[in-house]
């Protein structure tokens, strides 16, 4: 007991200053550890004292950790280690050599984001272990304990008996103590990240992608993910039965899943731990805090914006990427689109299918793509010139079919062309089945890799850094997962990485309403998504219905975060829906503040966001297949100020199945002391803009 109090007092002292370090009493043991029968060799707590981490070494010399919250065990003793292809596993026979602690409480500013200011407040414990037998290999584990997360990474120092780590598997465990339910998208399936979520008991997880979200029986919300995925393979999570989850790294066709020379460090393994669903969403800043600060210097050239595109027509199959009578990317059509975009205040136009290579089976090989030659009916210089005159930038497009051999060969010239033409952002694409990435193997021959393997973590950073040299922002589709690297490289502006709106054009099944409310607490914890909302026609290919009300299409702009948001529908569909279209024209894309006001995983969410640098607030809400009524206090508004609330809500008779187009657009004057009644239809939504009025 005495030791615990001493430790708490030490934290108080440390929290006051900047980063300080001290050596711990390595025999320190918390009450919780003792109660759980855990023999801790070192311990640490979160700044608020709620989360406690205990580091263990068992009788076999296996290193483990355990986490409790408010005295209740959350993660039971879970082991750490590595399997190598050319050396004995790093797992047993370890002894703690040293443990040091430090604290940090700092705030930093995002160039763009959901919050202008992000606070990084954590306690750190760094433990070094060494093998007791003759190999004497050493491994450091750095833990950071936030009020709403525990994160750790391995650091393998340079050493004679581990010059190169040929990692076959990372033996990281997460032992979930309480029973619970989980939302997870399956890993290693052909459509990469793009799967509806399974909702199963934790014990029923197969192999899931991260973020993988859980709610335990007592209501605790957990999510496992990673931060700073650099030159390493993406982590999935596999069930080992009961509550045991284990890291399952993405394979490589070259043998080991990861090959790295020491010294190096792995990505952070992160467990968000929050009392409820909104708090889980707010915990997403942890991934940013675990990444390095901006390395690009002045990034004022990275522009959050709303854009339109020559895009939805291809997904409807009324236009084509390839050449021929239905070719979408023609100079004439692009100019008409630029006119429309400019008239309605959009500053970007994505044009897909402008470059040679789409004829034939483009997703089969990707060898035919040229990233510098346009089809003859698309004059790229003329289109960019015309757009510039109207304040509409061309948004570049590089579909690679996941052939990164072909793409990387052309990358400098392709980006130089955009730079010359004033194109300041590019959407990239990696359409190929999972495991179908064509890369160069170690011997220079072509090999097939996974979208989230080590080869792709290198590739994406190469594209992002090459683009940054030319002041170009990058938005990959079929990407590698987001692990917060946008903090370090703020030109990594958005990405896809789940089922976007395109699935509502042609997929079977389409995205059911429940999916969006799961997405917010899984994929969206990791970072922005180029979801491409705003299909006001509410119809996909062949006039098939989209499972959404009209108001829900507007709500996406606030609920599904991205600093670049597409108005994805055809101009004629906006022309036919000018009243709801007004919200898409008005909505902001960059924020000072974000607050999830209400939410439940897979059920509903209501989010308020304050426009960056302005006094306007926006609110968006969505529900699953169930209609819901709630009352939302407007206490986020500035006190004493009156606001005009421009409300776009489901009509009283709206239902995504029977009456999706029923919408009410109304205005009210409100204050921070008021509450907003929110009635969401089945598959519905709400979108509100709050504009301050004179005092
Ligand atoms: C898949 C992307 O998600 C989509 O937006 C794009 O239109 C196609 N690939 C073609 O590049
Ligand atoms: Ca896609």
XYZ file of C-alpha atoms and ligand atoms in Angstrom:
707
model
C 0.000 0.000 0.000
C 2.794 2.368 0.932
C 4.519 1.815 -2.400
C 1.349 2.656 -4.320
C 0.950 5.948 -2.574
C 4.547 6.823 -3.200
C 4.143 6.063 -6.879
C 1.053 8.257 -7.124
C 2.886 11.128 -5.448
C 5.747 10.738 -7.886
C 3.346 10.995 -10.799
C 1.883 14.196 -9.446
C 5.310 15.717 -9.319
C 6.207 14.510 -12.771
C 3.002 15.715 -14.364
C 3.761 19.295 -13.353
C 6.913 19.603 -15.413
C 7.822 18.747 -19.001
C 9.355 15.336 -19.745
C 11.245 13.947 -16.806
C 12.624 10.510 -16.235
C 13.370 8.476 -13.172
C 14.296 4.909 -12.447
C 11.587 2.944 -10.720
C 11.794 0.529 -7.935
C 11.544 -2.522 -10.156
C 9.913 -4.546 -7.401
C 7.031 -2.095 -7.124
C 3.736 -3.922 -7.163
C 0.242 -2.486 -7.179
C -2.741 -3.621 -5.126
C -4.558 -4.619 -8.295
C -1.692 -6.800 -9.423
C -1.554 -8.471 -6.054
C -5.292 -9.032 -6.014
C -5.191 -10.584 -9.491
C -2.340 -12.817 -8.468
C -0.024 -11.025 -10.880
C 3.602 -10.811 -9.938
C 4.482 -7.401 -11.322
C 8.068 -6.376 -11.955
C 7.110 -2.792 -12.744
C 3.921 -0.723 -12.756
C 2.562 2.545 -14.010
C -0.773 4.363 -14.071
C -2.580 6.791 -16.332
C -2.371 10.494 -15.410
C -5.813 10.332 -13.769
C -4.859 7.170 -11.908
C -7.746 5.125 -13.366
C -5.750 2.824 -15.618
C -3.013 0.697 -14.101
C -0.426 -1.235 -16.068
C 1.534 -4.089 -14.549
C 4.516 -5.618 -16.230
C 5.192 -9.262 -15.471
C 7.835 -11.928 -15.995
C 6.530 -15.424 -15.294
C 8.316 -18.543 -14.138
C 9.426 -19.355 -17.692
C 10.839 -15.883 -18.085
C 8.026 -14.772 -20.407
C 7.340 -11.066 -20.452
C 3.730 -9.961 -20.058
C 1.549 -7.016 -19.200
C -1.851 -6.592 -17.607
C -4.188 -3.610 -17.444
C -6.897 -2.684 -14.984
C -9.286 0.214 -14.814
C -10.586 1.582 -11.527
C -9.341 -1.556 -9.851
C -11.102 -3.944 -12.246
C -8.979 -6.124 -14.536
C -9.439 -5.283 -18.234
C -6.514 -7.013 -19.957
C -5.318 -10.129 -18.161
C -1.664 -11.143 -18.231
C -0.789 -11.104 -21.956
C 2.542 -12.168 -23.346
C 4.939 -10.409 -25.681
C 7.610 -11.671 -28.044
C 8.641 -12.606 -31.583
C 9.031 -15.618 -33.813
C 11.931 -15.392 -36.258
C 12.604 -17.494 -39.339
C 16.335 -17.809 -38.771
C 16.786 -17.588 -35.047
C 15.197 -18.943 -31.902
C 12.043 -17.209 -30.750
C 12.412 -14.197 -28.471
C 9.969 -15.204 -25.785
C 11.322 -17.115 -22.771
C 14.125 -16.772 -20.317
C 13.905 -13.017 -20.067
C 14.831 -10.897 -17.069
C 14.050 -7.266 -16.433
C 17.182 -5.180 -16.586
C 15.834 -1.704 -16.052
C 12.626 0.270 -15.963
C 12.358 4.021 -16.258
C 9.382 6.331 -16.090
C 8.549 9.716 -17.453
C 5.505 11.899 -18.034
C 4.290 14.252 -20.659
C 1.512 16.802 -20.789
C 1.665 18.879 -23.930
C -0.777 20.336 -26.401
C -0.093 20.734 -30.091
C -1.918 22.239 -33.051
C -3.169 20.339 -36.063
C -2.883 22.021 -39.462
C -6.305 20.518 -40.166
C -8.393 18.008 -38.292
C -11.323 17.273 -36.037
C -9.770 19.366 -33.265
C -7.475 22.353 -33.639
C -5.633 21.515 -30.446
C -4.769 18.023 -29.281
C -3.584 17.263 -25.766
C -0.983 14.554 -25.286
C -1.073 13.621 -21.625
C 0.483 10.304 -20.695
C 2.811 8.466 -18.363
C 5.544 6.377 -19.886
C 7.271 3.231 -18.686
C 10.238 1.852 -20.611
C 11.340 -1.628 -19.642
C 14.444 -3.374 -20.944
C 14.623 -7.153 -20.863
C 17.528 -9.466 -21.643
C 17.699 -13.173 -22.238
C 19.399 -15.035 -19.434
C 20.922 -17.729 -21.672
C 23.837 -17.488 -24.072
C 22.187 -15.482 -26.867
C 21.603 -12.597 -24.413
C 19.381 -10.768 -26.855
C 17.680 -7.666 -25.495
C 14.285 -6.145 -26.104
C 12.872 -2.872 -24.860
C 9.146 -2.255 -24.499
C 7.919 1.316 -24.273
C 4.483 1.745 -22.687
C 2.424 4.906 -22.731
C -0.596 5.107 -20.499
C -3.169 7.738 -21.339
C -6.426 8.304 -19.437
C -8.217 6.493 -22.271
C -5.635 4.104 -23.697
C -2.654 1.878 -23.131
C -0.098 1.735 -25.934
C 3.223 -0.038 -26.291
C 5.846 -0.759 -28.865
C 8.860 -2.994 -29.065
C 12.261 -1.462 -29.596
C 14.963 -3.893 -30.669
C 18.405 -2.395 -30.118
C 21.378 -3.124 -32.344
C 23.048 -6.284 -31.004
C 25.401 -9.046 -32.136
C 22.857 -11.863 -31.941
C 20.044 -9.973 -33.649
C 21.448 -8.015 -36.567
C 18.442 -8.569 -38.803
C 15.029 -9.454 -37.456
C 13.284 -11.845 -39.854
C 9.918 -11.752 -38.152
C 7.584 -14.643 -38.883
C 5.072 -13.529 -36.272
C 4.784 -10.984 -33.528
C 3.699 -12.872 -30.419
C 1.687 -10.032 -28.935
C -1.387 -10.959 -26.937
C -4.416 -9.042 -25.709
C -6.315 -11.110 -23.138
C -9.760 -9.564 -22.709
C -10.875 -10.394 -19.184
C -14.602 -9.708 -19.298
C -16.965 -11.321 -21.745
C -18.269 -8.975 -24.370
C -19.365 -8.332 -27.942
C -17.138 -7.293 -30.813
C -17.450 -5.469 -34.132
C -14.839 -6.598 -36.601
C -14.225 -6.776 -40.335
C -12.583 -10.024 -41.457
C -8.921 -9.883 -42.473
C -7.291 -11.587 -45.487
C -10.463 -11.695 -47.603
C -10.380 -10.762 -51.270
C -11.956 -7.305 -50.998
C -9.200 -6.100 -48.667
C -10.556 -3.663 -46.050
C -13.987 -3.463 -47.611
C -16.237 -5.729 -45.536
C -19.378 -5.336 -43.524
C -18.681 -5.725 -39.836
C -19.284 -8.967 -38.006
C -21.000 -8.476 -34.673
C -20.144 -11.436 -32.473
C -19.112 -12.339 -28.955
C -15.438 -11.542 -28.338
C -14.905 -15.289 -28.151
C -16.350 -15.591 -31.680
C -13.806 -13.354 -33.407
C -12.006 -15.092 -36.274
C -9.236 -12.965 -37.746
C -10.235 -9.321 -37.687
C -8.801 -6.127 -39.081
C -8.135 -3.238 -36.754
C -9.567 -1.025 -35.375
C -11.449 -3.900 -33.751
C -14.000 -2.641 -31.249
C -15.484 -4.401 -28.242
C -18.039 -3.657 -25.543
C -17.702 -5.716 -22.411
C -20.531 -6.915 -20.234
C -20.012 -4.073 -17.764
C -20.241 -1.538 -20.607
C -16.553 -0.746 -21.053
C -15.619 0.112 -24.663
C -12.308 -1.175 -26.012
C -10.694 -0.886 -29.410
C -7.464 -2.491 -30.574
C -5.494 -0.776 -33.325
C -1.985 0.432 -34.075
C -0.166 3.734 -34.543
C 2.797 4.751 -36.701
C 2.827 1.792 -39.089
C 6.192 2.493 -40.736
C 8.295 -0.083 -42.596
C 6.444 -2.929 -40.928
C 3.492 -5.111 -41.748
C -0.060 -4.241 -40.691
C -1.425 -6.030 -37.647
C -4.630 -8.042 -37.609
C -6.029 -9.725 -34.552
C -6.896 -13.418 -34.278
C -8.849 -15.161 -31.583
C -7.050 -17.734 -29.495
C -10.266 -18.837 -27.821
C -12.096 -17.287 -24.878
C -10.989 -13.695 -24.520
C -7.489 -14.223 -25.868
C -6.638 -12.164 -28.947
C -3.300 -12.410 -30.718
C -1.499 -10.268 -33.266
C -1.582 -11.753 -36.764
C 0.756 -9.741 -38.969
C 0.071 -9.396 -42.676
C 2.242 -11.895 -44.581
C 4.780 -11.258 -47.293
C 5.542 -13.450 -50.274
C 9.258 -12.970 -49.570
C 9.126 -15.210 -46.503
C 9.161 -13.449 -43.154
C 6.300 -11.005 -42.599
C 8.749 -8.275 -41.627
C 12.459 -7.921 -42.327
C 14.271 -5.177 -40.443
C 17.830 -4.523 -39.391
C 18.314 -3.582 -35.756
C 17.971 -1.050 -34.276
C 14.312 -0.504 -35.069
C 10.987 -0.103 -33.362
C 7.622 -1.621 -34.188
C 4.409 0.350 -34.629
C 2.519 1.088 -31.404
C 0.006 -1.511 -30.271
C -2.907 0.434 -28.861
C -5.881 -0.490 -26.700
C -8.394 2.327 -26.353
C -10.315 1.970 -23.099
C -13.362 4.179 -22.585
C -16.496 4.154 -20.441
C -18.922 4.643 -23.338
C -19.152 4.945 -27.122
C -18.736 8.752 -27.397
C -15.680 8.599 -25.124
C -14.256 5.853 -27.341
C -14.652 8.118 -30.375
C -12.955 11.007 -28.560
C -10.037 8.726 -27.684
C -8.999 8.643 -31.352
C -6.445 11.436 -30.760
C -4.241 8.808 -29.084
C -3.203 7.537 -32.543
C -2.064 11.031 -33.489
C -0.239 11.523 -30.201
C 1.755 8.343 -30.820
C 3.067 9.648 -34.140
C 5.960 12.033 -34.701
C 5.212 15.732 -35.216
C 4.885 17.233 -38.695
C 8.045 16.633 -40.730
C 6.970 18.721 -43.704
C 7.254 22.230 -42.255
C 4.888 24.728 -43.819
C 1.860 22.769 -45.017
C -0.433 25.682 -45.773
C -0.580 24.236 -49.300
C -2.552 21.258 -47.990
C -6.092 22.446 -48.529
C -9.183 20.923 -46.935
C -11.917 21.284 -49.529
C -15.140 20.038 -51.019
C -14.981 18.629 -54.492
C -17.054 17.155 -57.278
C -16.033 14.541 -59.777
C -16.358 12.718 -63.035
C -16.849 9.593 -61.012
C -20.368 8.502 -60.001
C -21.340 8.036 -63.643
C -18.718 5.307 -63.964
C -20.061 3.535 -60.915
C -23.568 3.818 -62.348
C -22.198 2.497 -65.648
C -23.672 5.440 -67.556
C -20.093 6.582 -68.266
C -16.819 4.701 -68.600
C -13.235 5.131 -67.491
C -12.100 3.589 -70.763
C -12.208 5.269 -74.153
C -15.272 5.016 -76.376
C -18.708 6.560 -76.700
C -19.366 6.682 -72.954
C -15.916 8.022 -71.994
C -16.498 10.315 -68.992
C -13.224 12.244 -68.983
C -13.642 14.473 -71.997
C -12.495 18.073 -72.180
C -16.019 19.258 -72.926
C -17.648 17.410 -70.027
C -14.891 18.421 -67.612
C -15.506 22.070 -68.523
C -19.238 21.678 -67.906
C -18.441 20.102 -64.534
C -16.031 22.928 -63.707
C -18.758 25.446 -64.503
C -21.194 23.651 -62.211
C -18.635 23.221 -59.408
C -17.600 26.883 -59.585
C -21.202 28.088 -59.580
C -21.872 26.192 -56.357
C -18.636 26.980 -54.538
C -16.668 23.729 -54.925
C -12.931 24.159 -55.423
C -11.954 20.745 -56.782
C -12.871 18.425 -59.623
C -11.731 14.810 -59.592
C -11.416 13.368 -63.074
C -11.037 9.602 -63.347
C -10.258 7.843 -66.598
C -8.301 10.770 -68.062
C -5.109 8.777 -68.638
C -4.283 5.919 -70.964
C -4.548 2.357 -69.729
C -8.211 1.823 -68.903
C -9.053 -0.105 -72.074
C -9.314 -3.839 -71.648
C -9.142 -5.559 -68.323
C -7.583 -2.698 -66.329
C -7.840 -4.353 -62.931
C -6.138 -7.514 -64.202
C -2.573 -6.241 -64.535
C -2.231 -2.476 -64.350
C 0.751 -2.710 -66.684
C -0.950 -0.544 -69.279
C -1.468 2.530 -67.164
C 0.391 5.642 -68.202
C 0.327 8.379 -65.602
C 1.501 11.089 -67.955
C -0.412 10.488 -71.195
C -4.003 11.600 -71.535
C -6.639 10.087 -73.794
C -6.940 12.169 -76.978
C -10.364 13.547 -76.008
C -9.007 14.920 -72.725
C -6.759 17.984 -72.961
C -5.347 18.088 -69.459
C -3.514 21.386 -69.950
C -6.659 23.055 -71.241
C -8.862 21.622 -68.475
C -6.495 22.755 -65.714
C -6.178 26.204 -67.322
C -9.946 26.531 -67.594
C -10.410 25.359 -63.993
C -7.824 27.790 -62.655
C -9.735 30.678 -64.161
C -12.809 29.585 -62.233
C -11.142 28.641 -58.933
C -11.561 24.907 -59.484
C -8.445 22.726 -59.259
C -8.233 19.465 -61.089
C -7.837 16.613 -58.598
C -5.455 14.099 -60.083
C -6.129 10.397 -60.286
C -3.707 7.480 -60.370
C -5.408 4.100 -60.468
C -2.548 1.631 -60.226
C -4.420 -1.697 -60.048
C -2.006 -2.312 -57.190
C 0.851 -2.646 -59.664
C 3.382 -0.611 -57.737
C 6.200 -1.670 -60.052
C 4.584 0.212 -62.910
C 3.518 3.084 -60.661
C 6.805 3.689 -58.868
C 8.639 3.655 -62.194
C 6.494 6.544 -63.388
C 5.976 8.283 -60.053
C 8.431 11.216 -60.378
C 7.257 12.098 -63.881
C 3.606 11.651 -62.954
C 3.872 13.970 -59.960
C 6.005 16.474 -61.887
C 3.253 16.729 -64.479
C 0.662 17.519 -61.809
C 2.981 20.034 -60.189
C 3.479 21.803 -63.517
C -0.267 21.928 -64.099
C -1.055 23.233 -60.606
C -2.743 20.016 -59.505
C -2.274 20.015 -55.721
C -3.902 16.724 -54.755
C -4.133 13.237 -56.154
C -6.423 10.317 -55.470
C -4.528 7.060 -55.826
C -6.099 3.619 -56.166
C -4.962 0.043 -55.619
C -7.748 -2.090 -57.043
C -6.670 -5.748 -56.988
C -7.715 -8.693 -54.907
C -6.086 -8.983 -51.518
C -2.645 -10.466 -51.975
C -2.568 -9.124 -55.520
C -0.180 -6.199 -55.110
C 2.596 -6.472 -57.695
C 5.887 -5.381 -56.186
C 9.573 -6.038 -56.683
C 10.938 -8.788 -54.471
C 14.397 -8.695 -52.831
C 15.971 -10.244 -55.973
C 14.359 -7.687 -58.282
C 11.739 -10.075 -59.603
C 8.025 -9.373 -59.495
C 6.230 -10.796 -56.471
C 2.683 -10.592 -55.133
C 2.092 -8.874 -51.843
C -0.770 -7.845 -49.554
C -2.218 -4.335 -49.407
C -1.212 -4.019 -45.745
C 2.153 -5.738 -45.813
C 5.580 -4.218 -45.221
C 6.089 -3.550 -48.937
C 2.978 -1.367 -49.014
C 3.839 0.493 -45.818
C 7.033 1.502 -47.635
C 5.257 2.242 -50.877
C 2.622 4.559 -49.401
C 5.213 6.579 -47.514
C 7.249 6.866 -50.689
C 4.264 8.260 -52.590
C 3.360 10.615 -49.749
C 6.897 11.988 -49.375
C 7.482 12.289 -53.131
C 4.150 14.094 -53.429
C 5.043 16.381 -50.509
C 8.206 17.494 -52.333
C 5.893 18.778 -55.045
C 3.294 20.171 -52.634
C 0.704 17.590 -53.542
C -1.730 15.953 -51.106
C -2.561 12.250 -51.392
C -5.845 10.379 -50.906
C -5.365 6.628 -51.436
C -8.203 4.223 -52.081
C -7.731 0.514 -51.313
C -5.022 1.935 -49.045
C -3.008 0.715 -46.152
C -4.891 1.368 -42.911
C -4.631 4.750 -41.198
C -2.363 4.730 -38.150
C -2.126 8.471 -37.528
C 0.756 9.207 -39.914
C -1.119 12.284 -41.107
C 0.365 14.035 -38.081
C 3.874 13.490 -39.450
C 2.886 13.882 -43.110
C -0.100 16.239 -43.195
C -0.364 15.899 -46.975
C -1.757 12.385 -46.367
C -5.124 14.056 -46.412
C -7.627 11.203 -46.426
C -8.116 7.663 -47.653
C -10.778 5.070 -48.259
C -10.211 1.739 -46.463
C -13.749 0.480 -45.973
C -16.966 0.251 -47.998
C -17.616 3.769 -49.275
C -20.634 5.065 -51.144
C -19.575 3.219 -54.298
C -20.958 0.052 -52.688
C -24.393 1.654 -52.862
C -23.992 1.976 -56.617
C -23.260 -1.639 -57.468
C -22.719 -3.970 -54.540
C -24.823 -6.820 -53.323
C -25.549 -6.234 -50.510
C -25.365 -2.438 -50.335
C -24.238 -0.754 -47.113
C -27.087 -1.265 -44.629
C -27.789 1.679 -42.256
C -26.352 -0.280 -39.330
C -23.004 -0.368 -41.161
C -22.523 3.415 -40.959
C -23.162 3.413 -37.224
C -20.573 0.636 -36.821
C -18.111 2.411 -39.104
C -18.001 5.442 -36.784
C -16.704 3.341 -33.890
C -14.307 1.142 -35.874
C -12.679 2.393 -39.109
C -13.393 6.031 -38.217
C -11.350 5.798 -35.011
C -8.277 5.530 -37.223
C -8.688 8.710 -39.275
C -10.482 10.470 -42.113
C -12.339 8.503 -44.758
C -13.057 9.607 -48.317
C -16.550 8.130 -48.088
C -17.940 10.152 -51.043
C -21.409 11.013 -49.679
C -24.203 13.204 -50.991
C -26.097 10.926 -53.398
C -29.320 12.917 -53.371
C -30.895 10.812 -56.114
C -30.847 7.970 -53.554
C -30.361 5.546 -56.432
C -27.498 3.404 -57.591
C -26.856 1.503 -60.806
C -30.039 0.626 -62.702
C -32.057 2.912 -60.411
C -31.716 0.531 -57.508
C -32.547 2.211 -54.170
C -29.825 3.287 -51.756
C -30.618 2.336 -48.133
C -30.777 5.913 -46.814
C -33.118 8.830 -46.355
C -32.334 12.170 -47.972
C -31.404 13.837 -44.656
C -28.946 11.015 -43.933
C -26.959 11.842 -47.081
C -26.437 15.326 -45.603
C -25.658 13.998 -42.118
C -22.656 12.086 -43.490
C -20.770 15.357 -44.077
C -20.664 15.946 -40.328
C -20.582 12.403 -38.985
C -18.017 10.745 -41.291
C -14.930 12.893 -40.926
C -12.751 13.857 -43.859
C -11.014 17.171 -44.602
C -11.827 16.555 -48.239
C -15.469 15.792 -48.871
C -16.969 14.926 -52.191
C -20.352 15.985 -53.453
C -20.471 12.684 -55.235
C -23.727 12.807 -57.183
C -24.257 13.964 -60.777
C -24.891 17.681 -61.320
C -28.367 16.989 -62.676
C -29.293 15.238 -59.432
C -28.186 18.286 -57.471
C -30.098 20.490 -59.895
C -33.222 18.492 -59.054
C -32.607 18.767 -55.291
C -31.444 22.335 -54.776
C -32.950 22.742 -51.283
C -31.085 19.856 -49.584
C -28.044 20.554 -51.816
C -27.737 23.876 -49.980
C -26.471 22.049 -46.882
C -23.690 20.370 -48.884
C -22.711 23.807 -50.196
C -22.715 25.301 -46.687
C -21.092 22.550 -44.637
C -17.508 23.031 -43.415
C -14.738 20.458 -43.798
C -12.198 21.622 -41.232
C -12.866 21.926 -37.520
C -11.768 23.625 -34.305
C -13.701 21.255 -32.109
C -15.639 17.991 -32.307
C -18.016 16.507 -29.775
C -19.940 13.302 -30.027
C -23.088 14.208 -28.129
C -24.701 10.785 -28.148
C -23.773 7.424 -29.582
C -24.007 3.681 -29.295
C -21.937 1.294 -31.419
C -23.967 -0.008 -34.334
C -27.049 1.956 -33.251
C -26.728 5.713 -33.638
C -24.444 8.727 -33.264
C -24.889 12.490 -33.052
C -21.828 14.686 -33.559
C -21.371 18.458 -33.286
C -18.401 20.200 -34.868
C -17.264 23.821 -34.846
C -16.009 25.202 -38.144
C -12.279 25.996 -38.161
C -11.714 29.692 -37.561
C -15.432 30.568 -37.641
C -18.250 30.752 -35.109
C -20.516 28.330 -37.021
C -21.376 24.928 -35.592
C -22.670 21.911 -37.479
C -24.496 18.876 -36.188
C -25.000 15.511 -37.831
C -26.838 12.445 -36.628
C -27.462 8.999 -38.069
C -29.232 5.874 -36.868
C -29.406 2.239 -37.929
C -32.577 0.508 -39.158
C -34.436 1.734 -36.080
C -36.171 5.099 -35.802
C -35.076 7.026 -32.705
C -36.101 10.135 -30.850
C -33.813 12.026 -28.530
C -33.244 15.502 -27.173
C -29.824 17.038 -27.611
C -28.754 19.953 -25.373
C -27.155 22.738 -27.415
C -24.766 23.642 -24.609
C -21.843 23.499 -27.054
C -23.015 26.819 -28.534
C -21.487 29.987 -27.154
C -23.443 31.193 -24.121
C -25.481 34.339 -24.533
C -25.434 34.133 -28.319
C -28.385 33.538 -30.635
C -27.975 31.235 -33.578
C -30.064 30.510 -36.625
C -30.423 26.731 -36.756
C -30.877 25.574 -40.344
C -32.320 22.122 -39.839
C -32.526 19.342 -42.441
C -34.398 16.467 -40.821
C -36.310 13.359 -41.770
C -39.982 14.029 -42.392
C -42.325 12.511 -39.810
C -43.296 9.849 -42.360
C -39.727 9.191 -43.571
C -38.349 5.648 -43.646
C -35.400 4.480 -45.726
C -37.434 1.562 -47.079
C -40.772 3.171 -47.846
C -40.380 6.943 -47.898
C -36.707 7.896 -48.128
C -37.202 11.300 -49.771
C -39.369 12.785 -47.042
C -37.398 15.701 -45.603
C -38.238 18.808 -43.592
C -36.043 21.882 -43.979
C -36.762 24.500 -41.346
C -35.148 27.350 -39.447
C -35.291 28.212 -35.767
C -33.540 30.643 -33.493
C -31.753 28.825 -30.684
C -29.421 29.471 -27.756
C -26.976 27.351 -25.797
C -29.624 26.833 -23.098
C -32.013 25.228 -25.616
C -32.304 21.607 -26.570
C -32.825 20.237 -30.051
C -35.399 17.493 -30.522
C -33.847 14.920 -32.836
C -36.101 12.424 -34.549
C -34.251 10.041 -36.799
C -36.281 7.889 -39.169
C -35.312 4.279 -39.769
C -32.137 4.533 -41.883
C -32.376 8.282 -41.435
C -30.390 11.265 -40.309
C -30.283 14.918 -39.387
C -28.003 17.767 -40.461
C -27.968 21.235 -38.920
C -25.982 24.401 -39.464
C -25.897 26.915 -36.574
C -25.061 30.441 -37.736
C -24.542 33.106 -35.054
C -26.923 36.064 -35.247
C -26.256 39.633 -34.154
C -26.311 39.948 -30.381
C -11.997 2.104 -56.507
C -12.184 3.419 -55.860
O -12.668 3.286 -54.541
C -13.125 4.234 -56.701
O -13.405 5.464 -56.072
C -12.529 4.434 -58.069
O -13.465 5.080 -58.884
C -12.169 3.095 -58.724
N -11.410 2.302 -57.823
C -11.365 3.285 -59.999
O -10.124 3.848 -59.708
Ca -12.679 1.126 -53.182
